[in-house]
Short mmCIF file of C-alpha atoms and ligand atoms in Angstrom, two decimals:
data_model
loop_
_atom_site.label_atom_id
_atom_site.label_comp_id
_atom_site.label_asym_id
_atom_site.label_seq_id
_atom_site.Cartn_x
_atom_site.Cartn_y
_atom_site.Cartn_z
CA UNK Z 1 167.98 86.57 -102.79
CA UNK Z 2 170.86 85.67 -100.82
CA UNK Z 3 171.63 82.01 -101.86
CA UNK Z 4 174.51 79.73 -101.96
CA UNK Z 5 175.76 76.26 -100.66
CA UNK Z 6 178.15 74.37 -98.87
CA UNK Z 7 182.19 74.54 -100.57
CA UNK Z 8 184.88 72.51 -100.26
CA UNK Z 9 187.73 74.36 -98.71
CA UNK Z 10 189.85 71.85 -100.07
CA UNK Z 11 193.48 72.80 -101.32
CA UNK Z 12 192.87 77.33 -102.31
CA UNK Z 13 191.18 77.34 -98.69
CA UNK Z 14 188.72 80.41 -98.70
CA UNK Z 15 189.90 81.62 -102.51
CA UNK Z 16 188.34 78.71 -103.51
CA UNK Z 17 185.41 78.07 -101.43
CA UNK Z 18 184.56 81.84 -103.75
CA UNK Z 19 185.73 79.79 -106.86
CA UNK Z 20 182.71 77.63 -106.74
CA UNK Z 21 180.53 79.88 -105.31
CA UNK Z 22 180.81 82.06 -108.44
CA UNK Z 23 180.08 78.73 -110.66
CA UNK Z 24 177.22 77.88 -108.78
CA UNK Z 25 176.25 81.55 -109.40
CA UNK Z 26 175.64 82.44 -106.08
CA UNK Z 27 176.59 85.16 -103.74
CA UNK Z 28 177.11 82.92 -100.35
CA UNK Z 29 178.52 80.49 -99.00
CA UNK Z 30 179.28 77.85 -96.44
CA UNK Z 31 182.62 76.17 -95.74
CA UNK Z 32 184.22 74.19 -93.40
CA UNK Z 33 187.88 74.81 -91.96
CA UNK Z 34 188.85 71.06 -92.51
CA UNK Z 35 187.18 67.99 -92.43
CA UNK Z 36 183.86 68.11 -90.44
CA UNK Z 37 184.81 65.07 -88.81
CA UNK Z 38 187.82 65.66 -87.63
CA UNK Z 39 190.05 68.20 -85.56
CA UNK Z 40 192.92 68.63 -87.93
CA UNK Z 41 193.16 72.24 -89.36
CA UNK Z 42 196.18 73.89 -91.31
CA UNK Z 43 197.11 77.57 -90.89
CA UNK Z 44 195.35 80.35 -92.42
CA UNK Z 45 197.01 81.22 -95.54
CA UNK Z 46 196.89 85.30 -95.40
CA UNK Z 47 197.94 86.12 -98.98
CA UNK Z 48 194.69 83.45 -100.09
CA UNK Z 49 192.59 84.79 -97.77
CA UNK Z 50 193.44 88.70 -99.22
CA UNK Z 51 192.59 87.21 -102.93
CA UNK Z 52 189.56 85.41 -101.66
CA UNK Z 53 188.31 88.70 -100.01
CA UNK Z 54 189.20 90.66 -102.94
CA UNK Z 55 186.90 88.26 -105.91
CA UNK Z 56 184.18 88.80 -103.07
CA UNK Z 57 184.30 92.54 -103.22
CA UNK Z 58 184.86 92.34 -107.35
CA UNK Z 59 181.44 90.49 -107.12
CA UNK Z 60 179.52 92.58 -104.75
CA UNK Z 61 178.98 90.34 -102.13
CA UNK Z 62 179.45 91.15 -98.67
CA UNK Z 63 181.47 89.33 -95.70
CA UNK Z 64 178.31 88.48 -94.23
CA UNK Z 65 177.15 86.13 -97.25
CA UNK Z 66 179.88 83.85 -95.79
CA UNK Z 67 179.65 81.58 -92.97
CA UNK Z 68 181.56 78.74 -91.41
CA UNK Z 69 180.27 75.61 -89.93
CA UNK Z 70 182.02 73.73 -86.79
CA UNK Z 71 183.15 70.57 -87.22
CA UNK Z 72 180.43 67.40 -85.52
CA UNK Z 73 182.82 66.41 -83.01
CA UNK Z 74 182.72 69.23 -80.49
CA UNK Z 75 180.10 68.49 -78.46
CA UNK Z 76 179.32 70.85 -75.64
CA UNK Z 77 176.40 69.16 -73.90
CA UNK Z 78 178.40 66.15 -72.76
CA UNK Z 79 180.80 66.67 -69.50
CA UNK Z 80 181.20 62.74 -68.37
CA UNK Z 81 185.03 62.92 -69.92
CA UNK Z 82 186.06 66.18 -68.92
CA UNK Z 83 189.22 65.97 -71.24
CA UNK Z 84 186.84 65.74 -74.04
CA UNK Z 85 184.64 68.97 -72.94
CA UNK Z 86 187.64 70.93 -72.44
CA UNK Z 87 188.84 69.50 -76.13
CA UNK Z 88 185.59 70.64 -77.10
CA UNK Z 89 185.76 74.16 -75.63
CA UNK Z 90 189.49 74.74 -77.06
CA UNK Z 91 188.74 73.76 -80.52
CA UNK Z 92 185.75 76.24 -80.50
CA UNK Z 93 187.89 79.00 -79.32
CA UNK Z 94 190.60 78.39 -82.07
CA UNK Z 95 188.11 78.01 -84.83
CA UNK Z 96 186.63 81.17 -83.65
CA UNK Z 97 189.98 82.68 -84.23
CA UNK Z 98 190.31 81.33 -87.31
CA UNK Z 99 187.05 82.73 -88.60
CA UNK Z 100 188.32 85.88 -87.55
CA UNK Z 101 191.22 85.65 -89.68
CA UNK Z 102 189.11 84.64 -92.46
CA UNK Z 103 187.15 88.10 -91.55
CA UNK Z 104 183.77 85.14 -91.14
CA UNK Z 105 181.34 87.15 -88.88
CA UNK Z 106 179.16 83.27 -88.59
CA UNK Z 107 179.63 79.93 -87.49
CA UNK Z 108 176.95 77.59 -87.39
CA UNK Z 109 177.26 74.85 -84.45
CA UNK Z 110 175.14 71.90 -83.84
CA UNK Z 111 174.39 72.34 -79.91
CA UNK Z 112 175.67 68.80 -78.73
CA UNK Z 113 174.42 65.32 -78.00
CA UNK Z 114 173.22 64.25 -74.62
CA UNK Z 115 174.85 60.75 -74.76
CA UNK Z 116 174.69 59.81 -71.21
CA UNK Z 117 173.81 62.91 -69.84
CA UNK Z 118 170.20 64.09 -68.46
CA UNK Z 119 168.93 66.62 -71.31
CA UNK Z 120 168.55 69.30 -68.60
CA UNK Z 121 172.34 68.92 -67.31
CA UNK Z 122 173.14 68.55 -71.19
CA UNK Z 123 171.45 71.85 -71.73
CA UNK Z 124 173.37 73.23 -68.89
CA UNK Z 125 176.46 71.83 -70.18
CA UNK Z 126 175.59 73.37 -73.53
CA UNK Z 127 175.77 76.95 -72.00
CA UNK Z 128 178.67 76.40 -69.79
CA UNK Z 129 180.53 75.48 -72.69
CA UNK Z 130 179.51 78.55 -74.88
CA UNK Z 131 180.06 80.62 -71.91
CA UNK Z 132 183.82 79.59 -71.91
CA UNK Z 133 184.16 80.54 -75.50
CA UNK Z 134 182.33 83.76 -75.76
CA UNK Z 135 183.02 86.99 -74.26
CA UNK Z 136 182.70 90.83 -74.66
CA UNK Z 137 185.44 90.98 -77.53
CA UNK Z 138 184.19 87.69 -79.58
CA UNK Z 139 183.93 88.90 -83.16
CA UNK Z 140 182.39 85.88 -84.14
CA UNK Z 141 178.31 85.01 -83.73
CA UNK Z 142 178.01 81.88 -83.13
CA UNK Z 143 174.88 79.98 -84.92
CA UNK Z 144 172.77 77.38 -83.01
CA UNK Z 145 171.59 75.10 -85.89
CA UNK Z 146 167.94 73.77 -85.27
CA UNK Z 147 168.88 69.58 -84.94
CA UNK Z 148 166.75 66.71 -86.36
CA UNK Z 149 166.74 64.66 -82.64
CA UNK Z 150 168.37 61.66 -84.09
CA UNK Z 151 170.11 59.70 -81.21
CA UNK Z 152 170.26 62.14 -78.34
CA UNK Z 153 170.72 65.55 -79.80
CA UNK Z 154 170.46 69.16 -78.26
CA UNK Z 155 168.57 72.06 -79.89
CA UNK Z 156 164.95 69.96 -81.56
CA UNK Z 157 162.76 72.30 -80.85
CA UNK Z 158 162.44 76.20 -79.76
CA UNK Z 159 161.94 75.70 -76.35
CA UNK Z 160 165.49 74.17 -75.97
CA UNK Z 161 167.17 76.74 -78.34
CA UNK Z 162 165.53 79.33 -76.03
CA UNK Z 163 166.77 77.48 -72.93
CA UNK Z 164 170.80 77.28 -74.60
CA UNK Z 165 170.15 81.29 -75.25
CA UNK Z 166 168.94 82.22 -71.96
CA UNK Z 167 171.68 80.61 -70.05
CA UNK Z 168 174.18 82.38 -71.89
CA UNK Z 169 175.90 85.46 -70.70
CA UNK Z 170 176.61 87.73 -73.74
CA UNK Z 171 173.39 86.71 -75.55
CA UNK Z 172 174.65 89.38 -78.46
CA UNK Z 173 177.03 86.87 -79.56
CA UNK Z 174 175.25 84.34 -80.21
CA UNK Z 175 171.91 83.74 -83.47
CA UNK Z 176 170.26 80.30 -84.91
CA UNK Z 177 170.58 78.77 -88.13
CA UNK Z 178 167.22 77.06 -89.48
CA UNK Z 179 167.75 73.80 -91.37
CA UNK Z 180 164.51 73.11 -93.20
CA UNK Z 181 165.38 69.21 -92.96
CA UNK Z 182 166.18 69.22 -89.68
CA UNK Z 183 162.98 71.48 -89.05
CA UNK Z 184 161.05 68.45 -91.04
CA UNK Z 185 162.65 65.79 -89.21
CA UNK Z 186 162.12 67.04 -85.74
CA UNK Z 187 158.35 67.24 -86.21
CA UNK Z 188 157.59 70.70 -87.93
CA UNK Z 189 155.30 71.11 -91.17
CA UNK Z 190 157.44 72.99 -93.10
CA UNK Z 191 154.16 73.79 -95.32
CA UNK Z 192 153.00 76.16 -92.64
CA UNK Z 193 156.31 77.80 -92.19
CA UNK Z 194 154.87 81.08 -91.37
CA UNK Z 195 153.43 79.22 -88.22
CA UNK Z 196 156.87 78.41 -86.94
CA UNK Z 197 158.27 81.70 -87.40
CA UNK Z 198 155.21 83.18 -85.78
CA UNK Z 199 156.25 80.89 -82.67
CA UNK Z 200 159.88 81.44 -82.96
CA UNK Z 201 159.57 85.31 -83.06
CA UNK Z 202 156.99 84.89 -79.85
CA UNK Z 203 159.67 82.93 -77.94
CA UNK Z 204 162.87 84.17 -79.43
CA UNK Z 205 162.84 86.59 -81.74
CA UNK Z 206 162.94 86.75 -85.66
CA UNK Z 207 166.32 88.71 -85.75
CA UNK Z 208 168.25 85.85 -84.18
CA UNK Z 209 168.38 83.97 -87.40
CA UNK Z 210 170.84 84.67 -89.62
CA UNK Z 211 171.23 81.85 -91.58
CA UNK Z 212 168.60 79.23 -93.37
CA UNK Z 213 169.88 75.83 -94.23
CA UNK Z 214 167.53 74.95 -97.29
CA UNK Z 215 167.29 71.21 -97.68
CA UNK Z 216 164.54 68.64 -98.99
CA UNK Z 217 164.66 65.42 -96.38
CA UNK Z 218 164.41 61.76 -97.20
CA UNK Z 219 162.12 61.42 -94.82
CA UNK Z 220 158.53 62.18 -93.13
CA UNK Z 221 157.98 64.95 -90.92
CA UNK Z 222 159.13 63.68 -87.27
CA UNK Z 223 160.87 60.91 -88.17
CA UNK Z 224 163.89 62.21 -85.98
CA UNK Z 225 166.17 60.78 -89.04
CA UNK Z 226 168.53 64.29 -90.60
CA UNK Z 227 168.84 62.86 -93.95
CA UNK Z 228 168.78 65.52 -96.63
CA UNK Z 229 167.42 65.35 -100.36
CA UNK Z 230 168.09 67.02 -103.53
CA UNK Z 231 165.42 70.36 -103.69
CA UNK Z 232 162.32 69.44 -104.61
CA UNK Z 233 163.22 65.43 -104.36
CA UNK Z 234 162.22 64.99 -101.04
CA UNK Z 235 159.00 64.99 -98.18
CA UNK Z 236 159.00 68.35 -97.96
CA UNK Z 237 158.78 69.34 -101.52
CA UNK Z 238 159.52 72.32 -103.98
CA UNK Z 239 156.53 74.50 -102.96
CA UNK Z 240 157.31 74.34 -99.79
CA UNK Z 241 161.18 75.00 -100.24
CA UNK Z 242 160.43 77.97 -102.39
CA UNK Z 243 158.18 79.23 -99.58
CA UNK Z 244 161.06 79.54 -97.26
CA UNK Z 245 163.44 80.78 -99.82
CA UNK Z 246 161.23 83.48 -100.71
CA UNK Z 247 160.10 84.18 -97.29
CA UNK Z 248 160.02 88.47 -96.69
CA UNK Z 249 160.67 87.85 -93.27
CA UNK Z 250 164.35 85.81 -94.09
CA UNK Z 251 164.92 88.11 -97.08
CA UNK Z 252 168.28 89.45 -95.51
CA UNK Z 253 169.09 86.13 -94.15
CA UNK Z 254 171.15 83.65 -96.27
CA UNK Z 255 169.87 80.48 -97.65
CA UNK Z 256 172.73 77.70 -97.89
CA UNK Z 257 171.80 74.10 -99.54
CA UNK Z 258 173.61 71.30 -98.02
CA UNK Z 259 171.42 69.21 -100.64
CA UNK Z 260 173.48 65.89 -101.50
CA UNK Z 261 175.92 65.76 -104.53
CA UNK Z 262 174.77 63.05 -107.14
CA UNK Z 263 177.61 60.66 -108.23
CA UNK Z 264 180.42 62.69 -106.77
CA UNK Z 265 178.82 65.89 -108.55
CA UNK Z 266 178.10 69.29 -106.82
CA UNK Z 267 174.37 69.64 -108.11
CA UNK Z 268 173.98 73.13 -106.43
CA UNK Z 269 174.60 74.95 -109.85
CA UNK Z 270 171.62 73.81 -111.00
CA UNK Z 271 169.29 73.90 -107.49
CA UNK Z 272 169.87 77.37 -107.29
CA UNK Z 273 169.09 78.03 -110.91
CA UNK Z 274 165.28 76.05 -110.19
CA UNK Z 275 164.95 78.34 -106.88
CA UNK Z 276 165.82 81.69 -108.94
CA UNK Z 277 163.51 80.58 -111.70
CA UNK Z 278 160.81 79.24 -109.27
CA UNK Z 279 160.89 76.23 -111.32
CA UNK Z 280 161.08 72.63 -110.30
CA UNK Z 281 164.08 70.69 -112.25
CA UNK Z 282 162.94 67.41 -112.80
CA UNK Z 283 165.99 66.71 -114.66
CA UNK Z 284 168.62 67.48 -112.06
CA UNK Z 285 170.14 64.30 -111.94
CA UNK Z 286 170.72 64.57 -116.30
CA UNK Z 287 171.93 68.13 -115.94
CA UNK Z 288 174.29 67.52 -112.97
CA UNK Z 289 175.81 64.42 -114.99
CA UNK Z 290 176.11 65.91 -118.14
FE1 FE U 301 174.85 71.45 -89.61
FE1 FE U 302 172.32 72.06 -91.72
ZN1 ZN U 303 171.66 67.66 -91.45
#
């Protein structure tokens, strides 16, 4: 099983996002290059980076079990303040770079938000944007994550992820990351899993996805909220969960938790422990705080 969470890139950068990942006893990760919020980024430290790649290889896991999310703000889909989209487009480019410094082969990106926009010219937008970024020599795939639809988001359901894809001219570059919440949230049963794969392999293909966001939700299937929960804590329950993490078709495919932390506490030491054991922790919030 590959299985990890999200890391704090905090003050070692990358040597420590593999810190934690090796406390959490996991073999993946997922990090952010700075605050998701915000645009501000410091260089890429090359003697950390050589360390951080280094305890990787020590432990046997590959580049590949590492992956980098873009920060919310760049939104592609919206062109009404063409300052902004071109913000948008740069800031893509240079975290691509910076992945590549980081040797990162993935970054996950949430598609955009219509705001004003028609969805279709939104969708168009989307691809426009992408097709700025990407070209022939990108080194980076970048990851459409599978979005909740709160407010006005791109990418709820497979026919738009198919419809970013299409329009996009080197269609090599470029995979999906499944977040089980968001999955939940935007109206799929996540207890008949197989049944969404079956359609997403029909429409787009199986070996697009190369990363799995595993997440419980606060709320009921549809609810178009994108609230996560702790494993097993949530509407879509442990069974369920442990469905997609064992899943033979995803077996390759990393599974990242992005589960909540519980008073200021990483809990994912002990949420990957339940998954490997196949055993629901009803005492996560006493382990986690003791
Ligand atoms: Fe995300
Ligand atoms: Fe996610
Ligand atoms: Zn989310």
């Amino acid at each position: 099983m590959i299985i990890g969470s999200h890391v704090n890139y905090g003050s070692e950068s990358l040597l420590g996002c593999v810190k934690q990942t090796l406390s959490y006893n996991a073999n993946a990760f997922m990090f952010y290059t700075g605050a998701p919020q915000n645009s501000i980024r410091k260089k890429i430290d090359e003697e950390n980076t050589k360390k951080a790649q280094e305890l990787l290889k020590e432990n046997n896991i590959p580049m590949t079990n590492v992956i980098c999310h873009a920060p919310y703000i760049i939104n592609l889909a919206n062109k009404a303040k063409p300052e902004a989209w071109d913000f948008a487009v740069n800031f893509l480019k240079e975290e691509l770079h910076r992945c590549e410094l980081l040797g990162v082969s993935y970054i996950v990106l949430h598609p955009g938000s219509c705001v004003k926009e028609e969805r279709e010219t939104a969708l168009k937008n989307i691809c426009d944007g992408l097709n700025e970024v990407v070209d022939n020599d990108t080194k980076v795939m970048i990851l459409l994550e599978t979005m909740a639809g709160k407010g006005t988001e791109c990418g709820i359901n497979i026919s738009e992820l198919k419809q970013i894809l299409n329009g996009v001219i080197f269609k090599n570059k470029l995979g999906v990351c499944l977040d089980t919440c968001h999955l939940n949230d935007s109206g799929i049963d996540i207890s008949s899993f197989d049944n969404y794969l079956d359609e997403f392999d029909r429409e787009i293909g199986l070996d697009k996805v190369k990363c799995v966001h595993l997440n419980d939700s606060l709320n009921p299937i549809g609810s178009h909220k994108d609230r996560h929960a702790n494993i097993g804590y949530g509407t879509i329950g442990f069974e369920s969960l442990i469905n997609v993490a064992y899943n033979p078709r995803l077996k390759d495919v990393p599974k990242i938790l992005e589960t909540p932390y519980i008073e200021d506490h990483a809990p994912y030491y002990y949420e990957i422990k339940s998954i490997l054991e196949k055993k629901f922790n009803d005492h996560l919030k006493e382990d986690v705080l003791k």
